[in-house]
PDB file of C-alpha atoms in Angstrom:
ATOM      1  CA  MET S   1      28.168 -22.487 -39.494  1.00  0.00           C
ATOM      2  CA  GLN S   2      31.817 -23.486 -39.856  1.00  0.00           C
ATOM      3  CA  TYR S   3      33.843 -23.210 -36.655  1.00  0.00           C
ATOM      4  CA  GLN S   4      37.609 -23.260 -36.428  1.00  0.00           C
ATOM      5  CA  GLN S   5      39.042 -26.768 -36.058  1.00  0.00           C
ATOM      6  CA  PRO S   6      41.715 -26.472 -33.345  1.00  0.00           C
ATOM      7  CA  ASN S   7      44.305 -29.046 -32.299  1.00  0.00           C
ATOM      8  CA  LYS S   8      43.389 -28.808 -28.615  1.00  0.00           C
ATOM      9  CA  PRO S   9      40.218 -29.437 -26.584  1.00  0.00           C
ATOM     10  CA  VAL S  10      37.327 -27.038 -27.141  1.00  0.00           C
ATOM     11  CA  LEU S  11      35.706 -25.230 -24.215  1.00  0.00           C
ATOM     12  CA  SER S  12      32.401 -23.682 -25.298  1.00  0.00           C
ATOM     13  CA  VAL S  13      31.050 -21.068 -22.883  1.00  0.00           C
ATOM     14  CA  PHE S  14      27.554 -19.618 -23.094  1.00  0.00           C
ATOM     15  CA  ASP S  15      26.217 -16.646 -21.188  1.00  0.00           C
ATOM     16  CA  PHE S  16      22.602 -17.350 -20.236  1.00  0.00           C
ATOM     17  CA  ASP S  17      20.391 -14.256 -19.889  1.00  0.00           C
ATOM     18  CA  GLY S  18      19.916 -12.481 -23.194  1.00  0.00           C
ATOM     19  CA  THR S  19      22.171 -14.933 -25.009  1.00  0.00           C
ATOM     20  CA  LEU S  20      20.135 -18.115 -24.654  1.00  0.00           C
ATOM     21  CA  THR S  21      16.986 -16.368 -23.417  1.00  0.00           C
ATOM     22  CA  TYR S  22      14.714 -13.610 -24.653  1.00  0.00           C
ATOM     23  CA  ARG S  23      14.766 -11.798 -21.310  1.00  0.00           C
ATOM     24  CA  ASP S  24      16.275 -11.786 -17.827  1.00  0.00           C
ATOM     25  CA  SER S  25      15.450 -15.078 -16.147  1.00  0.00           C
ATOM     26  CA  PHE S  26      15.989 -14.048 -12.520  1.00  0.00           C
ATOM     27  CA  THR S  27      13.438 -11.229 -12.413  1.00  0.00           C
ATOM     28  CA  LEU S  28      10.973 -13.398 -14.339  1.00  0.00           C
ATOM     29  CA  PHE S  29      11.532 -16.180 -11.811  1.00  0.00           C
ATOM     30  CA  LEU S  30      10.847 -13.839  -8.900  1.00  0.00           C
ATOM     31  CA  ARG S  31       7.636 -12.532 -10.443  1.00  0.00           C
ATOM     32  CA  ARG S  32       6.239 -15.905 -11.472  1.00  0.00           C
ATOM     33  CA  GLU S  33       7.250 -18.021  -8.502  1.00  0.00           C
ATOM     34  CA  PHE S  34       6.610 -15.516  -5.708  1.00  0.00           C
ATOM     35  CA  GLY S  35       3.459 -13.968  -7.176  1.00  0.00           C
ATOM     36  CA  ILE S  36       2.605 -10.457  -8.277  1.00  0.00           C
ATOM     37  CA  ARG S  37       1.838  -9.138  -4.769  1.00  0.00           C
ATOM     38  CA  THR S  38       5.099 -10.308  -3.174  1.00  0.00           C
ATOM     39  CA  TYR S  39       7.032  -9.217  -6.241  1.00  0.00           C
ATOM     40  CA  ALA S  40       5.472  -5.745  -6.149  1.00  0.00           C
ATOM     41  CA  ILE S  41       6.232  -5.329  -2.438  1.00  0.00           C
ATOM     42  CA  GLY S  42       9.805  -6.410  -3.082  1.00  0.00           C
ATOM     43  CA  LEU S  43      10.155  -3.889  -5.889  1.00  0.00           C
ATOM     44  CA  LEU S  44       8.973  -1.128  -3.566  1.00  0.00           C
ATOM     45  CA  ARG S  45      11.711  -2.112  -1.119  1.00  0.00           C
ATOM     46  CA  MET S  46      14.172  -1.930  -4.012  1.00  0.00           C
ATOM     47  CA  THR S  47      13.261   1.664  -4.920  1.00  0.00           C
ATOM     48  CA  LEU S  48      16.009   3.380  -2.903  1.00  0.00           C
ATOM     49  CA  PRO S  49      18.769   0.875  -3.835  1.00  0.00           C
ATOM     50  CA  SER S  50      17.770   1.212  -7.491  1.00  0.00           C
ATOM     51  CA  LEU S  51      17.903   5.004  -7.274  1.00  0.00           C
ATOM     52  CA  LYS S  52      21.377   4.835  -5.698  1.00  0.00           C
ATOM     53  CA  PHE S  53      22.523   2.616  -8.549  1.00  0.00           C
ATOM     54  CA  LEU S  54      21.097   4.940 -11.202  1.00  0.00           C
ATOM     55  CA  LEU S  55      22.822   7.900  -9.547  1.00  0.00           C
ATOM     56  CA  GLY S  56      26.136   6.061  -9.476  1.00  0.00           C
ATOM     57  CA  ILE S  57      26.229   5.890  -5.679  1.00  0.00           C
ATOM     58  CA  SER S  58      26.239   2.097  -5.582  1.00  0.00           C
ATOM     59  CA  SER S  59      27.418  -0.594  -7.996  1.00  0.00           C
ATOM     60  CA  ARG S  60      25.512  -3.165 -10.033  1.00  0.00           C
ATOM     61  CA  ASP S  61      26.896  -5.879  -7.761  1.00  0.00           C
ATOM     62  CA  GLU S  62      25.586  -4.072  -4.679  1.00  0.00           C
ATOM     63  CA  LEU S  63      22.178  -3.754  -6.313  1.00  0.00           C
ATOM     64  CA  LYS S  64      22.211  -7.477  -7.124  1.00  0.00           C
ATOM     65  CA  GLN S  65      23.119  -8.280  -3.521  1.00  0.00           C
ATOM     66  CA  ARG S  66      20.211  -6.168  -2.267  1.00  0.00           C
ATOM     67  CA  LEU S  67      17.802  -7.840  -4.696  1.00  0.00           C
ATOM     68  CA  ILE S  68      18.830 -11.285  -3.473  1.00  0.00           C
ATOM     69  CA  ASN S  69      18.543 -10.219   0.163  1.00  0.00           C
ATOM     70  CA  THR S  70      15.114  -8.687  -0.418  1.00  0.00           C
ATOM     71  CA  PHE S  71      13.560 -11.736  -2.050  1.00  0.00           C
ATOM     72  CA  LEU S  72      15.530 -14.804  -0.989  1.00  0.00           C
ATOM     73  CA  CYS S  73      16.771 -14.269   2.579  1.00  0.00           C
ATOM     74  CA  GLY S  74      15.375 -16.913   4.938  1.00  0.00           C
ATOM     75  CA  ILE S  75      14.135 -19.275   2.234  1.00  0.00           C
ATOM     76  CA  SER S  76      14.932 -22.981   2.356  1.00  0.00           C
ATOM     77  CA  ALA S  77      17.484 -23.961  -0.289  1.00  0.00           C
ATOM     78  CA  ASP S  78      15.470 -27.111  -1.015  1.00  0.00           C
ATOM     79  CA  SER S  79      12.301 -25.068  -1.498  1.00  0.00           C
ATOM     80  CA  LEU S  80      14.083 -22.660  -3.827  1.00  0.00           C
ATOM     81  CA  ALA S  81      15.517 -25.561  -5.815  1.00  0.00           C
ATOM     82  CA  GLN S  82      12.023 -26.978  -6.288  1.00  0.00           C
ATOM     83  CA  LEU S  83      10.711 -23.574  -7.382  1.00  0.00           C
ATOM     84  CA  ALA S  84      13.562 -23.464  -9.900  1.00  0.00           C
ATOM     85  CA  GLU S  85      12.540 -26.859 -11.288  1.00  0.00           C
ATOM     86  CA  ASP S  86       8.948 -25.666 -11.692  1.00  0.00           C
ATOM     87  CA  PHE S  87      10.099 -22.407 -13.270  1.00  0.00           C
ATOM     88  CA  CYS S  88      12.278 -24.183 -15.812  1.00  0.00           C
ATOM     89  CA  GLU S  89       9.456 -26.485 -16.830  1.00  0.00           C
ATOM     90  CA  LYS S  90       6.878 -23.696 -17.178  1.00  0.00           C
ATOM     91  CA  SER S  91       9.025 -20.970 -18.710  1.00  0.00           C
ATOM     92  CA  TRP S  92      11.180 -22.948 -21.149  1.00  0.00           C
ATOM     93  CA  PRO S  93       8.911 -22.699 -24.236  1.00  0.00           C
ATOM     94  CA  THR S  94       8.673 -18.890 -24.145  1.00  0.00           C
ATOM     95  CA  LEU S  95      11.932 -17.952 -22.390  1.00  0.00           C
ATOM     96  CA  MET S  96      14.515 -19.919 -24.358  1.00  0.00           C
ATOM     97  CA  ARG S  97      15.722 -19.016 -27.858  1.00  0.00           C
ATOM     98  CA  SER S  98      15.320 -22.155 -29.963  1.00  0.00           C
ATOM     99  CA  LYS S  99      18.209 -21.160 -32.235  1.00  0.00           C
ATOM    100  CA  ALA S 100      20.451 -20.714 -29.187  1.00  0.00           C
ATOM    101  CA  CYS S 101      19.460 -24.071 -27.706  1.00  0.00           C
ATOM    102  CA  ALA S 102      20.300 -25.677 -31.040  1.00  0.00           C
ATOM    103  CA  GLY S 103      23.677 -23.941 -30.906  1.00  0.00           C
ATOM    104  CA  VAL S 104      24.355 -25.405 -27.463  1.00  0.00           C
ATOM    105  CA  SER S 105      23.367 -28.883 -28.650  1.00  0.00           C
ATOM    106  CA  GLU S 106      25.688 -28.513 -31.633  1.00  0.00           C
ATOM    107  CA  GLN S 107      28.637 -27.898 -29.309  1.00  0.00           C
ATOM    108  CA  VAL S 108      27.691 -30.807 -27.047  1.00  0.00           C
ATOM    109  CA  ASN S 109      27.325 -33.172 -30.003  1.00  0.00           C
ATOM    110  CA  ALA S 110      30.683 -32.019 -31.389  1.00  0.00           C
ATOM    111  CA  GLY S 111      32.382 -33.225 -28.211  1.00  0.00           C
ATOM    112  CA  ALA S 112      33.244 -29.846 -26.701  1.00  0.00           C
ATOM    113  CA  THR S 113      33.246 -29.206 -22.971  1.00  0.00           C
ATOM    114  CA  VAL S 114      30.201 -26.952 -22.676  1.00  0.00           C
ATOM    115  CA  THR S 115      29.235 -24.720 -19.767  1.00  0.00           C
ATOM    116  CA  LEU S 116      26.850 -21.928 -18.971  1.00  0.00           C
ATOM    117  CA  CYS S 117      28.566 -18.952 -17.325  1.00  0.00           C
ATOM    118  CA  SER S 118      26.045 -16.573 -15.801  1.00  0.00           C
ATOM    119  CA  ALA S 119      25.504 -13.880 -13.199  1.00  0.00           C
ATOM    120  CA  SER S 120      22.115 -15.375 -12.346  1.00  0.00           C
ATOM    121  CA  PRO S 121      21.896 -17.543  -9.210  1.00  0.00           C
ATOM    122  CA  GLU S 122      23.339 -21.014  -9.692  1.00  0.00           C
ATOM    123  CA  ILE S 123      20.498 -22.694  -7.833  1.00  0.00           C
ATOM    124  CA  ILE S 124      17.932 -21.252 -10.248  1.00  0.00           C
ATOM    125  CA  LEU S 125      19.865 -22.188 -13.393  1.00  0.00           C
ATOM    126  CA  ARG S 126      20.655 -25.794 -12.431  1.00  0.00           C
ATOM    127  CA  PRO S 127      17.510 -27.224 -14.068  1.00  0.00           C
ATOM    128  CA  PHE S 128      18.257 -25.316 -17.278  1.00  0.00           C
ATOM    129  CA  ALA S 129      21.846 -26.588 -17.392  1.00  0.00           C
ATOM    130  CA  ARG S 130      20.661 -30.136 -16.734  1.00  0.00           C
ATOM    131  CA  ARG S 131      18.075 -29.928 -19.506  1.00  0.00           C
ATOM    132  CA  LEU S 132      20.672 -28.556 -21.930  1.00  0.00           C
ATOM    133  CA  GLY S 133      23.112 -31.283 -20.884  1.00  0.00           C
ATOM    134  CA  VAL S 134      25.898 -28.856 -19.974  1.00  0.00           C
ATOM    135  CA  GLU S 135      27.954 -27.756 -16.979  1.00  0.00           C
ATOM    136  CA  LEU S 136      27.179 -24.644 -14.949  1.00  0.00           C
ATOM    137  CA  ILE S 137      29.130 -21.721 -13.544  1.00  0.00           C
ATOM    138  CA  ALA S 138      26.953 -19.033 -11.965  1.00  0.00           C
ATOM    139  CA  THR S 139      26.535 -16.784  -8.928  1.00  0.00           C
ATOM    140  CA  ARG S 140      26.495 -18.875  -5.769  1.00  0.00           C
ATOM    141  CA  LEU S 141      24.202 -18.024  -2.876  1.00  0.00           C
ATOM    142  CA  GLU S 142      25.284 -18.486   0.727  1.00  0.00           C
ATOM    143  CA  VAL S 143      23.415 -21.206   2.611  1.00  0.00           C
ATOM    144  CA  SER S 144      23.543 -21.831   6.361  1.00  0.00           C
ATOM    145  CA  ASN S 145      21.854 -24.917   7.814  1.00  0.00           C
ATOM    146  CA  GLY S 146      19.814 -25.304   4.648  1.00  0.00           C
ATOM    147  CA  ILE S 147      18.557 -21.702   4.671  1.00  0.00           C
ATOM    148  CA  LEU S 148      19.610 -18.895   2.346  1.00  0.00           C
ATOM    149  CA  THR S 149      21.268 -16.051   4.242  1.00  0.00           C
ATOM    150  CA  GLY S 150      20.459 -13.493   1.551  1.00  0.00           C
ATOM    151  CA  LEU S 151      24.157 -13.056   0.746  1.00  0.00           C
ATOM    152  CA  ILE S 152      26.166 -13.917  -2.338  1.00  0.00           C
ATOM    153  CA  ASP S 153      28.773 -16.614  -1.683  1.00  0.00           C
ATOM    154  CA  GLY S 154      31.896 -15.119  -3.263  1.00  0.00           C
ATOM    155  CA  GLN S 155      31.507 -12.696  -6.156  1.00  0.00           C
ATOM    156  CA  ASN S 156      28.736 -11.919  -8.600  1.00  0.00           C
ATOM    157  CA  CYS S 157      29.633 -13.967 -11.694  1.00  0.00           C
ATOM    158  CA  ARG S 158      29.966 -11.210 -14.280  1.00  0.00           C
ATOM    159  CA  GLN S 159      32.742  -9.372 -16.142  1.00  0.00           C
ATOM    160  CA  SER S 160      36.224 -10.508 -14.992  1.00  0.00           C
ATOM    161  CA  GLU S 161      34.699 -12.890 -12.446  1.00  0.00           C
ATOM    162  CA  LYS S 162      33.453 -15.043 -15.314  1.00  0.00           C
ATOM    163  CA  VAL S 163      37.019 -15.600 -16.477  1.00  0.00           C
ATOM    164  CA  SER S 164      38.226 -16.176 -12.897  1.00  0.00           C
ATOM    165  CA  ARG S 165      35.560 -18.822 -12.337  1.00  0.00           C
ATOM    166  CA  LEU S 166      36.438 -20.534 -15.607  1.00  0.00           C
ATOM    167  CA  ILE S 167      40.084 -20.693 -14.510  1.00  0.00           C
ATOM    168  CA  SER S 168      39.177 -22.062 -11.070  1.00  0.00           C
ATOM    169  CA  THR S 169      36.996 -24.724 -12.705  1.00  0.00           C
ATOM    170  CA  TYR S 170      39.045 -25.744 -15.739  1.00  0.00           C
ATOM    171  CA  GLY S 171      42.584 -24.584 -14.930  1.00  0.00           C
ATOM    172  CA  ASP S 172      44.846 -22.918 -17.481  1.00  0.00           C
ATOM    173  CA  LEU S 173      42.533 -21.638 -20.208  1.00  0.00           C
ATOM    174  CA  LYS S 174      45.413 -21.719 -22.691  1.00  0.00           C
ATOM    175  CA  SER S 175      44.986 -25.488 -22.646  1.00  0.00           C
ATOM    176  CA  PHE S 176      41.678 -24.997 -24.464  1.00  0.00           C
ATOM    177  CA  HIS S 177      40.392 -23.494 -27.656  1.00  0.00           C
ATOM    178  CA  ILE S 178      37.637 -21.277 -26.259  1.00  0.00           C
ATOM    179  CA  ARG S 179      34.402 -20.440 -27.994  1.00  0.00           C
ATOM    180  CA  ALA S 180      32.260 -17.929 -26.104  1.00  0.00           C
ATOM    181  CA  TRP S 181      28.816 -16.459 -26.641  1.00  0.00           C
ATOM    182  CA  GLY S 182      27.619 -13.298 -24.883  1.00  0.00           C
ATOM    183  CA  ASP S 183      25.319 -10.339 -25.345  1.00  0.00           C
ATOM    184  CA  SER S 184      26.239  -7.558 -22.920  1.00  0.00           C
ATOM    185  CA  ALA S 185      28.974  -5.564 -21.184  1.00  0.00           C
ATOM    186  CA  GLY S 186      28.946  -8.218 -18.467  1.00  0.00           C
ATOM    187  CA  ASP S 187      30.431 -10.627 -21.009  1.00  0.00           C
ATOM    188  CA  LYS S 188      33.215  -8.329 -22.242  1.00  0.00           C
ATOM    189  CA  GLN S 189      36.117 -10.070 -20.488  1.00  0.00           C
ATOM    190  CA  LEU S 190      34.740 -13.500 -21.348  1.00  0.00           C
ATOM    191  CA  LEU S 191      34.576 -12.635 -25.042  1.00  0.00           C
ATOM    192  CA  GLU S 192      38.058 -11.108 -24.918  1.00  0.00           C
ATOM    193  CA  ALA S 193      39.425 -14.357 -23.471  1.00  0.00           C
ATOM    194  CA  ALA S 194      37.897 -16.432 -26.274  1.00  0.00           C
ATOM    195  CA  ASP S 195      39.582 -17.657 -29.438  1.00  0.00           C
ATOM    196  CA  GLU S 196      36.184 -17.487 -31.121  1.00  0.00           C
ATOM    197  CA  PRO S 197      33.955 -14.785 -29.574  1.00  0.00           C
ATOM    198  CA  TYR S 198      30.318 -14.564 -30.669  1.00  0.00           C
ATOM    199  CA  TYR S 199      28.447 -11.416 -29.653  1.00  0.00           C
ATOM    200  CA  ARG S 200      24.639 -11.520 -29.833  1.00  0.00           C
ATOM    201  CA  TRP S 201      25.017 -14.389 -32.253  1.00  0.00           C
ATOM    202  CA  PHE S 202      21.516 -15.798 -31.717  1.00  0.00           C
ATOM    203  CA  HIS S 203      19.631 -12.480 -31.822  1.00  0.00           C
TER     204      HIS S 203
END
């Protein structure tokens, strides 16, 4: 396709789950890397938090925090990083949208600064970003002495937090011509901040 040709540097920002993938990567990671039994037990522990979220008693961010605490608290960061490498290698052929990956490569080859910007855990998406050859902004997990505490470090990287993280990483966004790709309400503010917003472009 023909993109606008701006007179300032291009910052191309891609949401990950649903935009570059066919499904949510984090829940798939938990099921595949921890096994069906552990995953099922974890889901049972998530029943009450999920019900509170559905009833509007708790927020999506609180539910995400509980999910991370349920599955990842007490795990070695190095071990989780290795699981993420294995997951990327095994899941890539069926998880990633080939058209979307080609779109990312097009931006890289055009000389844009390209980053993923996702609510999924940063440590799990690092292998995907490396394979795509792009930078990464995602939800950071708190680590103490090499062990995950089960807490999010900072804020869940969705909605306005995506824009805040872009600013903290790249500075004044007005210095860039921004192209952004997203697929959900979690990308609303990101798409609004873009000069060229693309909603569900690869679907």
